[in-house]
Amino acid sequence: MARVVAAQLSAPDRNVLRRRALAVLVGLAAFGLFGLTAGPLTGYENETAAVSEGLVKAGQLRVLQGTPLVAQGIIGRGGHSYGRAGLTQPLLEAPAYWLGEKLDELSPDGKSYRWRVTLLQLFDPAMAALTVMAIFALLCLRGVTDRRALLVATLCAIGTLIWPYSKIGMDTTLMAMLALAVLTAAWTASQPTAWRFALTGLAIALAVNSKAYGALLVLGTLPLLVSPIKKLAREH
């Protein structure tokens, strides 16, 4: 059946399917390698995880008193403890915490944090995988051959593993959001539409809200967006 379907597809369609398959494979490889080397939540990670818990349980981006996830935080308004991470990571981690909480409720005493911690530990590997897939897609979009795009994406995956700060929540989320911002900007430049600009704006906003200096890094998308912005302005 697969051969019959493949025979019916045109060459461009087969190229698209092959590139999508390669993107998924390199993403899964990055996720697996990063996940195998990931350890306990350390550095900013446990603090950010606790903020995600506060968002899920109390609807507020703060560290709940008595949480086993973290014993530190920055004392702020109302005497509550707050994390030092930006807005993006706690928002993206919240679904992982919520799912882990539902699974932990199935434990005999209902107080286990096993699944919550496990799923939160997989967040950075997921961001690394997303980064590698975005880089591969960007290179393919810009006309780079599949082999070279795969090589560069693989080198980026290895780089995330050997980077000393990649396991303590310094910039993994910012890295992924910046890769998405550049990818969506290049995609928009290839065919400017209002909703593509909206997606690019969302990716840029997520990058900026990951860390403050993300605002400087996303300036790299401007050369890609100047021409499509002018073109869209002329059309309207």
Short mmCIF file of C-alpha atoms in Angstrom, two decimals:
data_model
loop_
_atom_site.label_atom_id
_atom_site.label_comp_id
_atom_site.label_asym_id
_atom_site.label_seq_id
_atom_site.Cartn_x
_atom_site.Cartn_y
_atom_site.Cartn_z
CA MET A 1 0.00 0.00 0.00
CA ALA A 2 2.78 2.44 0.93
CA ARG A 3 4.51 1.78 -2.39
CA VAL A 4 1.29 2.36 -4.32
CA VAL A 5 0.71 5.69 -2.54
CA ALA A 6 4.31 6.73 -3.11
CA ALA A 7 4.05 5.90 -6.81
CA GLN A 8 1.00 8.13 -7.13
CA LEU A 9 2.74 11.14 -5.62
CA SER A 10 4.59 13.65 -7.75
CA ALA A 11 8.31 14.27 -7.19
CA PRO A 12 7.73 17.54 -5.23
CA ASP A 13 5.22 15.76 -2.99
CA ARG A 14 7.67 12.95 -2.31
CA ASN A 15 10.34 15.51 -1.44
CA VAL A 16 8.01 17.19 1.03
CA LEU A 17 7.12 13.87 2.66
CA ARG A 18 10.79 12.88 2.87
CA ARG A 19 11.74 16.17 4.48
CA ARG A 20 8.92 15.92 6.99
CA ALA A 21 9.99 12.39 7.88
CA LEU A 22 13.61 13.53 8.28
CA ALA A 23 12.52 16.45 10.48
CA VAL A 24 10.53 14.12 12.74
CA LEU A 25 13.38 11.61 12.93
CA VAL A 26 16.02 14.18 13.81
CA GLY A 27 13.66 15.70 16.38
CA LEU A 28 13.02 12.32 17.99
CA ALA A 29 16.75 11.61 18.04
CA ALA A 30 17.47 14.94 19.74
CA PHE A 31 14.67 14.35 22.24
CA GLY A 32 15.95 10.88 23.06
CA LEU A 33 19.61 11.86 23.42
CA PHE A 34 18.80 14.96 25.46
CA GLY A 35 16.30 13.03 27.61
CA LEU A 36 18.79 10.26 28.39
CA THR A 37 21.35 12.77 29.64
CA ALA A 38 18.86 14.91 31.58
CA GLY A 39 19.09 14.70 35.36
CA PRO A 40 17.03 16.06 38.26
CA LEU A 41 15.56 19.54 38.01
CA THR A 42 18.35 21.94 38.93
CA GLY A 43 19.19 25.62 38.65
CA TYR A 44 16.26 27.59 37.31
CA GLU A 45 14.38 24.44 36.33
CA ASN A 46 12.90 23.53 39.71
CA GLU A 47 12.04 27.16 40.37
CA THR A 48 10.26 27.46 37.02
CA ALA A 49 8.49 24.14 37.61
CA ALA A 50 7.19 25.49 40.90
CA VAL A 51 5.89 28.60 39.12
CA SER A 52 4.08 26.36 36.64
CA GLU A 53 2.54 24.56 39.60
CA GLY A 54 1.31 27.88 40.98
CA LEU A 55 -0.24 28.72 37.62
CA VAL A 56 -2.11 25.41 37.48
CA LYS A 57 -3.21 25.26 41.11
CA ALA A 58 -3.71 28.91 42.01
CA GLY A 59 -3.92 30.65 38.64
CA GLN A 60 -0.91 32.79 39.57
CA LEU A 61 2.68 32.77 38.37
CA ARG A 62 4.25 32.24 41.78
CA VAL A 63 5.78 29.55 43.98
CA LEU A 64 3.22 27.97 46.30
CA GLN A 65 4.16 27.68 49.95
CA GLY A 66 5.23 24.19 50.95
CA THR A 67 5.80 22.86 47.45
CA PRO A 68 8.39 20.08 47.26
CA LEU A 69 9.56 21.29 43.85
CA VAL A 70 11.74 24.12 45.10
CA ALA A 71 12.93 25.61 48.37
CA GLN A 72 13.93 28.98 46.96
CA GLY A 73 12.52 31.87 45.04
CA ILE A 74 12.46 35.65 44.99
CA ILE A 75 10.23 37.28 47.58
CA GLY A 76 7.93 39.76 45.89
CA ARG A 77 4.48 41.32 46.13
CA GLY A 78 2.36 40.08 48.99
CA GLY A 79 5.29 38.23 50.51
CA HIS A 80 4.95 35.45 47.92
CA SER A 81 7.89 33.73 46.25
CA TYR A 82 8.34 34.20 42.50
CA GLY A 83 10.58 32.62 39.90
CA ARG A 84 13.24 34.31 37.84
CA ALA A 85 12.30 32.78 34.49
CA GLY A 86 10.31 34.65 31.89
CA LEU A 87 6.65 34.13 31.10
CA THR A 88 7.01 31.66 28.23
CA GLN A 89 8.42 28.60 29.98
CA PRO A 90 5.93 28.44 32.87
CA LEU A 91 3.07 28.77 30.38
CA LEU A 92 4.42 25.98 28.20
CA GLU A 93 5.22 23.77 31.18
CA ALA A 94 1.78 24.15 32.74
CA PRO A 95 0.12 21.43 30.56
CA ALA A 96 2.93 19.01 31.46
CA TYR A 97 2.43 19.73 35.15
CA TRP A 98 -1.35 19.35 34.85
CA LEU A 99 -1.05 15.98 33.12
CA GLY A 100 1.53 14.80 35.64
CA GLU A 101 -0.75 15.88 38.48
CA LYS A 102 -3.62 13.82 37.06
CA LEU A 103 -1.36 10.78 36.80
CA ASP A 104 -0.03 11.30 40.33
CA GLU A 105 -3.57 11.35 41.65
CA LEU A 106 -3.77 7.68 40.67
CA SER A 107 -1.05 6.78 43.20
CA PRO A 108 -2.16 5.09 46.46
CA ASP A 109 -1.82 8.20 48.63
CA GLY A 110 -2.44 10.76 45.87
CA LYS A 111 0.50 12.86 47.06
CA SER A 112 3.24 11.56 44.80
CA TYR A 113 5.10 13.99 42.55
CA ARG A 114 6.67 11.26 40.45
CA TRP A 115 4.85 11.93 37.17
CA ARG A 116 4.88 15.68 37.60
CA VAL A 117 8.66 15.73 38.00
CA THR A 118 9.16 13.22 35.18
CA LEU A 119 7.12 15.21 32.66
CA LEU A 120 8.73 18.48 33.72
CA GLN A 121 12.16 16.91 33.24
CA LEU A 122 11.20 16.13 29.66
CA PHE A 123 10.41 19.77 28.87
CA ASP A 124 13.97 20.78 27.97
CA PRO A 125 14.46 17.71 25.73
CA ALA A 126 11.23 18.70 23.96
CA MET A 127 12.55 22.23 23.45
CA ALA A 128 15.82 20.86 22.09
CA ALA A 129 13.90 18.65 19.65
CA LEU A 130 11.76 21.59 18.57
CA THR A 131 14.89 23.67 17.96
CA VAL A 132 16.53 21.02 15.80
CA MET A 133 13.36 20.47 13.75
CA ALA A 134 12.96 24.22 13.22
CA ILE A 135 16.56 24.57 12.07
CA PHE A 136 16.17 21.68 9.63
CA ALA A 137 12.94 23.16 8.25
CA LEU A 138 14.52 26.62 7.94
CA LEU A 139 17.46 25.31 5.95
CA CYS A 140 15.19 23.32 3.63
CA LEU A 141 13.02 26.39 3.15
CA ARG A 142 16.08 28.41 2.15
CA GLY A 143 17.07 25.89 -0.51
CA VAL A 144 19.76 23.94 1.33
CA THR A 145 20.01 20.29 0.33
CA ASP A 146 18.48 17.69 2.62
CA ARG A 147 21.87 16.17 3.43
CA ARG A 148 23.43 19.48 4.48
CA ALA A 149 20.32 20.51 6.42
CA LEU A 150 20.37 17.19 8.24
CA LEU A 151 24.07 17.57 9.02
CA VAL A 152 23.62 21.08 10.45
CA ALA A 153 20.56 20.00 12.48
CA THR A 154 22.51 17.04 13.86
CA LEU A 155 25.40 19.30 14.87
CA CYS A 156 22.92 21.60 16.63
CA ALA A 157 21.47 18.60 18.48
CA ILE A 158 24.94 17.58 19.63
CA GLY A 159 25.63 21.17 20.65
CA THR A 160 22.61 21.22 22.95
CA LEU A 161 23.96 18.11 24.68
CA ILE A 162 27.47 19.39 25.36
CA TRP A 163 26.47 22.97 26.21
CA PRO A 164 27.12 23.23 30.00
CA TYR A 165 24.08 25.39 30.76
CA SER A 166 21.59 23.40 28.69
CA LYS A 167 20.58 21.25 31.66
CA ILE A 168 19.84 24.01 34.16
CA GLY A 169 17.21 25.96 32.31
CA MET A 170 19.28 28.91 31.24
CA ASP A 171 18.30 29.31 27.62
CA THR A 172 16.74 26.13 26.21
CA THR A 173 13.29 27.66 25.86
CA LEU A 174 14.69 30.88 24.39
CA MET A 175 16.71 28.79 21.92
CA ALA A 176 13.59 26.99 20.71
CA MET A 177 11.45 30.12 20.47
CA LEU A 178 14.19 32.00 18.61
CA ALA A 179 14.51 29.14 16.11
CA LEU A 180 10.74 29.22 15.59
CA ALA A 181 10.80 33.00 15.16
CA VAL A 182 13.43 32.83 12.42
CA LEU A 183 11.65 29.91 10.74
CA THR A 184 8.26 31.67 10.68
CA ALA A 185 9.90 34.89 9.50
CA ALA A 186 11.51 33.06 6.57
CA TRP A 187 8.23 31.30 5.82
CA THR A 188 6.41 34.63 5.83
CA ALA A 189 9.03 36.16 3.56
CA SER A 190 8.43 33.40 1.00
CA GLN A 191 4.72 34.24 0.75
CA PRO A 192 3.51 37.17 2.89
CA THR A 193 0.01 36.86 4.32
CA ALA A 194 -1.63 38.41 7.35
CA TRP A 195 -1.90 35.17 9.29
CA ARG A 196 1.72 34.25 8.59
CA PHE A 197 2.73 37.62 10.01
CA ALA A 198 0.55 36.83 13.03
CA LEU A 199 2.34 33.51 13.58
CA THR A 200 5.69 35.24 13.23
CA GLY A 201 4.63 37.85 15.76
CA LEU A 202 3.56 35.12 18.19
CA ALA A 203 6.91 33.33 17.86
CA ILE A 204 8.79 36.59 18.39
CA ALA A 205 6.66 37.40 21.46
CA LEU A 206 7.37 33.96 22.94
CA ALA A 207 11.10 34.46 22.38
CA VAL A 208 11.10 37.92 23.96
CA ASN A 209 9.14 36.67 26.96
CA SER A 210 11.55 33.77 27.48
CA LYS A 211 14.37 36.07 28.52
CA ALA A 212 14.82 39.83 28.39
CA TYR A 213 17.75 39.77 25.97
CA GLY A 214 15.59 37.77 23.58
CA ALA A 215 14.41 41.20 22.42
CA LEU A 216 17.88 41.78 20.96
CA LEU A 217 18.18 38.34 19.42
CA VAL A 218 14.89 38.54 17.52
CA LEU A 219 16.18 41.60 15.69
CA GLY A 220 17.79 39.05 13.41
CA THR A 221 14.36 38.41 11.89
CA LEU A 222 14.06 41.99 10.61
CA PRO A 223 16.06 41.49 7.38
CA LEU A 224 13.66 38.69 6.48
CA LEU A 225 10.55 40.74 7.23
CA VAL A 226 11.31 44.18 5.76
CA SER A 227 10.52 43.25 2.14
CA PRO A 228 7.32 41.28 2.87
CA ILE A 229 6.05 44.07 5.13
CA LYS A 230 6.53 46.61 2.32
CA LYS A 231 4.85 44.25 -0.15
CA LEU A 232 1.86 43.68 2.10
CA ALA A 233 1.57 47.43 2.75
CA ARG A 234 1.48 48.17 -0.99
CA GLU A 235 -1.23 45.57 -1.55
CA HIS A 236 -3.43 47.16 1.11
#
